[in-house]
JSON list of C-alpha atoms and ligand atoms in Angstrom, two decimals:
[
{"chain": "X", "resi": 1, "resn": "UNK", "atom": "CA", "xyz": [14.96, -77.81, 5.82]},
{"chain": "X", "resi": 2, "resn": "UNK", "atom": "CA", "xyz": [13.54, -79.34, 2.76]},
{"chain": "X", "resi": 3, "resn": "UNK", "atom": "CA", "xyz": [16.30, -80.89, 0.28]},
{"chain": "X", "resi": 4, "resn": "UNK", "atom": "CA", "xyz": [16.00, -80.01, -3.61]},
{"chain": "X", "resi": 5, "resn": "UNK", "atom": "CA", "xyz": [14.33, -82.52, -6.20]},
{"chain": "X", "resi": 6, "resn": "UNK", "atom": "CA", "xyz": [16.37, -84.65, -8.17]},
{"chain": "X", "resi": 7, "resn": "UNK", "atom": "CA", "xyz": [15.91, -84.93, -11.70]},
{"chain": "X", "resi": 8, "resn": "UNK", "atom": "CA", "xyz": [14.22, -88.89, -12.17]},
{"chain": "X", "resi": 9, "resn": "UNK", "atom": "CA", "xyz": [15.30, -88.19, -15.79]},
{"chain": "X", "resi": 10, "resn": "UNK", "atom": "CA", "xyz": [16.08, -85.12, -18.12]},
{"chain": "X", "resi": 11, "resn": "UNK", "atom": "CA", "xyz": [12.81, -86.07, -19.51]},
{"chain": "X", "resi": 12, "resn": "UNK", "atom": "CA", "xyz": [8.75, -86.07, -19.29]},
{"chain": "X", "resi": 13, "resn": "UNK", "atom": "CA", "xyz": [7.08, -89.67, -18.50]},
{"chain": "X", "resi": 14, "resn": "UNK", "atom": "CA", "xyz": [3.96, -89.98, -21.15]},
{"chain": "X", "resi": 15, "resn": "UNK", "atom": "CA", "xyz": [1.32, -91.67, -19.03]},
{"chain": "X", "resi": 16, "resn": "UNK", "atom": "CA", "xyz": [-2.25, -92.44, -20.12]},
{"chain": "X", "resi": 17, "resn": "UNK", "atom": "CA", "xyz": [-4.60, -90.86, -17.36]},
{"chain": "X", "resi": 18, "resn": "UNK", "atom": "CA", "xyz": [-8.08, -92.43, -16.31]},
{"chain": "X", "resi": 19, "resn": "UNK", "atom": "CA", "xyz": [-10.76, -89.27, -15.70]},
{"chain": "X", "resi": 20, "resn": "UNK", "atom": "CA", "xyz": [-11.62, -89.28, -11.86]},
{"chain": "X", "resi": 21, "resn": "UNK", "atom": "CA", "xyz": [-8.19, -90.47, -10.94]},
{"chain": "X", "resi": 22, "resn": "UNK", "atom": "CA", "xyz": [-5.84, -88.69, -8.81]},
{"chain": "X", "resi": 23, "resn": "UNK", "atom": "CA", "xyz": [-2.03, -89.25, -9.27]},
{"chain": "X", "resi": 24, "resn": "UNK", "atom": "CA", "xyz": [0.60, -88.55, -7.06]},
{"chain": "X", "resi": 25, "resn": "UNK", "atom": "CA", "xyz": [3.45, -87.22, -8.79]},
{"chain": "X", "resi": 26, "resn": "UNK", "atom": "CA", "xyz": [7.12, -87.58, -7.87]},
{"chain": "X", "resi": 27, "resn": "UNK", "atom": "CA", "xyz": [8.11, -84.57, -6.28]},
{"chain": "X", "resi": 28, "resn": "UNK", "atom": "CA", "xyz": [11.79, -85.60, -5.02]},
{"chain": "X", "resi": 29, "resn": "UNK", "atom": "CA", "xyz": [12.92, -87.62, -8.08]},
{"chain": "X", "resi": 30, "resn": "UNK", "atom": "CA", "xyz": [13.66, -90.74, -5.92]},
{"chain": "X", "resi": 31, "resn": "UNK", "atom": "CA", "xyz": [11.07, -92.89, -6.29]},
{"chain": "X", "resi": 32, "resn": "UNK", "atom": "CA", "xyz": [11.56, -96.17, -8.32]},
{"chain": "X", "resi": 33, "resn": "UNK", "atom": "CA", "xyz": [8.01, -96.06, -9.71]},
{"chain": "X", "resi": 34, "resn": "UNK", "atom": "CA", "xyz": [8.52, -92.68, -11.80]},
{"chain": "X", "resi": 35, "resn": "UNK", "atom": "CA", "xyz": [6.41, -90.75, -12.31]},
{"chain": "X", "resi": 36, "resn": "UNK", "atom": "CA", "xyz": [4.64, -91.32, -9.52]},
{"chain": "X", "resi": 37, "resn": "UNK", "atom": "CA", "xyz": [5.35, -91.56, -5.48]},
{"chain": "X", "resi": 38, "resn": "UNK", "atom": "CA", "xyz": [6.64, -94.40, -3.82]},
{"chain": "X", "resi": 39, "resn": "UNK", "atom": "CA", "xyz": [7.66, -92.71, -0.34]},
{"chain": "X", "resi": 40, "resn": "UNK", "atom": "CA", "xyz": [10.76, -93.05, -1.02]},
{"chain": "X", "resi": 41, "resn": "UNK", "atom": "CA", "xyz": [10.88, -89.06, -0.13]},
{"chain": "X", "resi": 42, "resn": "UNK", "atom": "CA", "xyz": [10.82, -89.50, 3.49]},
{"chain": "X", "resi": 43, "resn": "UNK", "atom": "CA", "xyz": [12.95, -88.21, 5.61]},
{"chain": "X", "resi": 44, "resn": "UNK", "atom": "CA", "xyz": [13.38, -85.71, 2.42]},
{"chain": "X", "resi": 45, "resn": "UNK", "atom": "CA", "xyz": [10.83, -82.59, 3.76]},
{"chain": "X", "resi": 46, "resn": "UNK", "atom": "CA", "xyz": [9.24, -82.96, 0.31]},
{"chain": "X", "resi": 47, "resn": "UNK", "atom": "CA", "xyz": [5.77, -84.25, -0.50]},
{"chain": "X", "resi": 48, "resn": "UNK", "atom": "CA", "xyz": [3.92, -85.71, -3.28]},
{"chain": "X", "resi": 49, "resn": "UNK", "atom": "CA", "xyz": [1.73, -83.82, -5.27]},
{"chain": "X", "resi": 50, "resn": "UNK", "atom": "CA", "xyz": [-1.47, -84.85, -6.46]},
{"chain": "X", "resi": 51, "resn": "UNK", "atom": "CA", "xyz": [-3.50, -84.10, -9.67]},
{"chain": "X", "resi": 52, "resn": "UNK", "atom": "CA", "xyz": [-6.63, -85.17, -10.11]},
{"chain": "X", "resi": 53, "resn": "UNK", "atom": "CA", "xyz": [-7.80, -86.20, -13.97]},
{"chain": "X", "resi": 54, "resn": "UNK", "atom": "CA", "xyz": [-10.93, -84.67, -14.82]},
{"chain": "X", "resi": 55, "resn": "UNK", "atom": "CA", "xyz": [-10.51, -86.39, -18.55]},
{"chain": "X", "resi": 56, "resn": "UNK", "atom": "CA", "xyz": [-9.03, -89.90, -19.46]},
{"chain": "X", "resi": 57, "resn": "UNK", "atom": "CA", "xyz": [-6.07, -89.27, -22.10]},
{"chain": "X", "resi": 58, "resn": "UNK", "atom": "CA", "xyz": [-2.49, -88.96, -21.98]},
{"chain": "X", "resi": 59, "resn": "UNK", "atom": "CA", "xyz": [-0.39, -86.51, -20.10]},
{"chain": "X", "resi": 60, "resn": "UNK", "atom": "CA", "xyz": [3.66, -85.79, -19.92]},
{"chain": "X", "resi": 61, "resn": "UNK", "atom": "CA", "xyz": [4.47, -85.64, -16.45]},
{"chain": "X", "resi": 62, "resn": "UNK", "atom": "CA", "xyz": [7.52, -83.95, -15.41]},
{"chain": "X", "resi": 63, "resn": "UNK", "atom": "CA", "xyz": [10.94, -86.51, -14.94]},
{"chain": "X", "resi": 64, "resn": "UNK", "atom": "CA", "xyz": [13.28, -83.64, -14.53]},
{"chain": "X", "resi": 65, "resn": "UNK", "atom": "CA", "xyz": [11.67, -82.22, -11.44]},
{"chain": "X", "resi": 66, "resn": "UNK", "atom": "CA", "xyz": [12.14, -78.77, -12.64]},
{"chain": "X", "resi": 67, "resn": "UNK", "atom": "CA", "xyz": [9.17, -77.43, -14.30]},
{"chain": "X", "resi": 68, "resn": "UNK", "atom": "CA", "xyz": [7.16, -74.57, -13.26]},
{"chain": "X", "resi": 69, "resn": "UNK", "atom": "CA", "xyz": [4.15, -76.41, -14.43]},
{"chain": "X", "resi": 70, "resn": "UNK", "atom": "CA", "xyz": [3.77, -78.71, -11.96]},
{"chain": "X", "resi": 71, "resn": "UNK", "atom": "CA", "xyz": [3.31, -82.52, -12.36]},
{"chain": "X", "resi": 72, "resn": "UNK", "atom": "CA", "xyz": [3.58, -81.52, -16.22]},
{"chain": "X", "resi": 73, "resn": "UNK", "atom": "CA", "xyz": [6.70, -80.95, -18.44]},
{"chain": "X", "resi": 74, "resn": "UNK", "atom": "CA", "xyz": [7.01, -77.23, -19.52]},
{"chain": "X", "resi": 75, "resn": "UNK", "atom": "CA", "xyz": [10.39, -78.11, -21.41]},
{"chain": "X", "resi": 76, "resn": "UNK", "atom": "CA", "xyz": [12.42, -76.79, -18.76]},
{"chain": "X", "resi": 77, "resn": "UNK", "atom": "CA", "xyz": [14.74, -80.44, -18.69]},
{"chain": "X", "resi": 78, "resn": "UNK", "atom": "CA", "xyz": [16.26, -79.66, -22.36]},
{"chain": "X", "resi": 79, "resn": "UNK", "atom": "CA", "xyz": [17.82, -76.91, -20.91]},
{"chain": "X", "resi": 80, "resn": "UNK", "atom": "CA", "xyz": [19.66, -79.17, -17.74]},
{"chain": "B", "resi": 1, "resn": "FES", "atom": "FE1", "xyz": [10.88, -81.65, -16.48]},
{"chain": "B", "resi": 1, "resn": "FES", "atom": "FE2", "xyz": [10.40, -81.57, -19.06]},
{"chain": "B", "resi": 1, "resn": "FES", "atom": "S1", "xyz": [10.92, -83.28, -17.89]},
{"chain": "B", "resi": 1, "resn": "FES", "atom": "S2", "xyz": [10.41, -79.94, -17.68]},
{"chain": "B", "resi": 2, "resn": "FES", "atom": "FE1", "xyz": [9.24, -88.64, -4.50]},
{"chain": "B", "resi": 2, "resn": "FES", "atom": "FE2", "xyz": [7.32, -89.40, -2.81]},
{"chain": "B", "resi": 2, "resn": "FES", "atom": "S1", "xyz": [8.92, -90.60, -3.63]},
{"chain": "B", "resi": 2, "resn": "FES", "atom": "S2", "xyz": [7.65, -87.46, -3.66]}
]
């Protein structure tokens, strides 16, 4: 069985995104390179998740592991 996410931070990451670009976003909260994968989930039965950037800007990625809005922070973490 899968083990739960870990909130990285009771926070969102702001991260400037490059159109084109996929990103793999932290879905275990143990990577050391938040917000992003660093395989540090194996062994963990979770998985990245990638999001591909259709428009270069900036984005809040999820640090909390929480959301519902997956890689992006929905506000869930202020209520951790
Ligand atoms: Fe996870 Fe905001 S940091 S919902
Ligand atoms: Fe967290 Fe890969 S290190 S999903």
């Amino acid at each position: 069985m899968a083990e739960q996410p870990i909130p990285a931070q009771k926070a969102p990451y702001q991260a400037k995104v490059k159109a084109g670009r996929t990103y793999y976003w932290c879905v275990c909260g143990r990577s050391a390179n938040q917000p992003y994968c660093d395989g540090a989930h194996k062994d963990t039965g979770l998985e990245p998740l990638g999001w591909k950037c259709e428009s270069d800007g900036e984005v809040w990625f999820c640090g909390c592991k929480q959301t519902a809005t997956k890689p992006f922070c929905d506000g869930t973490h202020a209520k951790l």
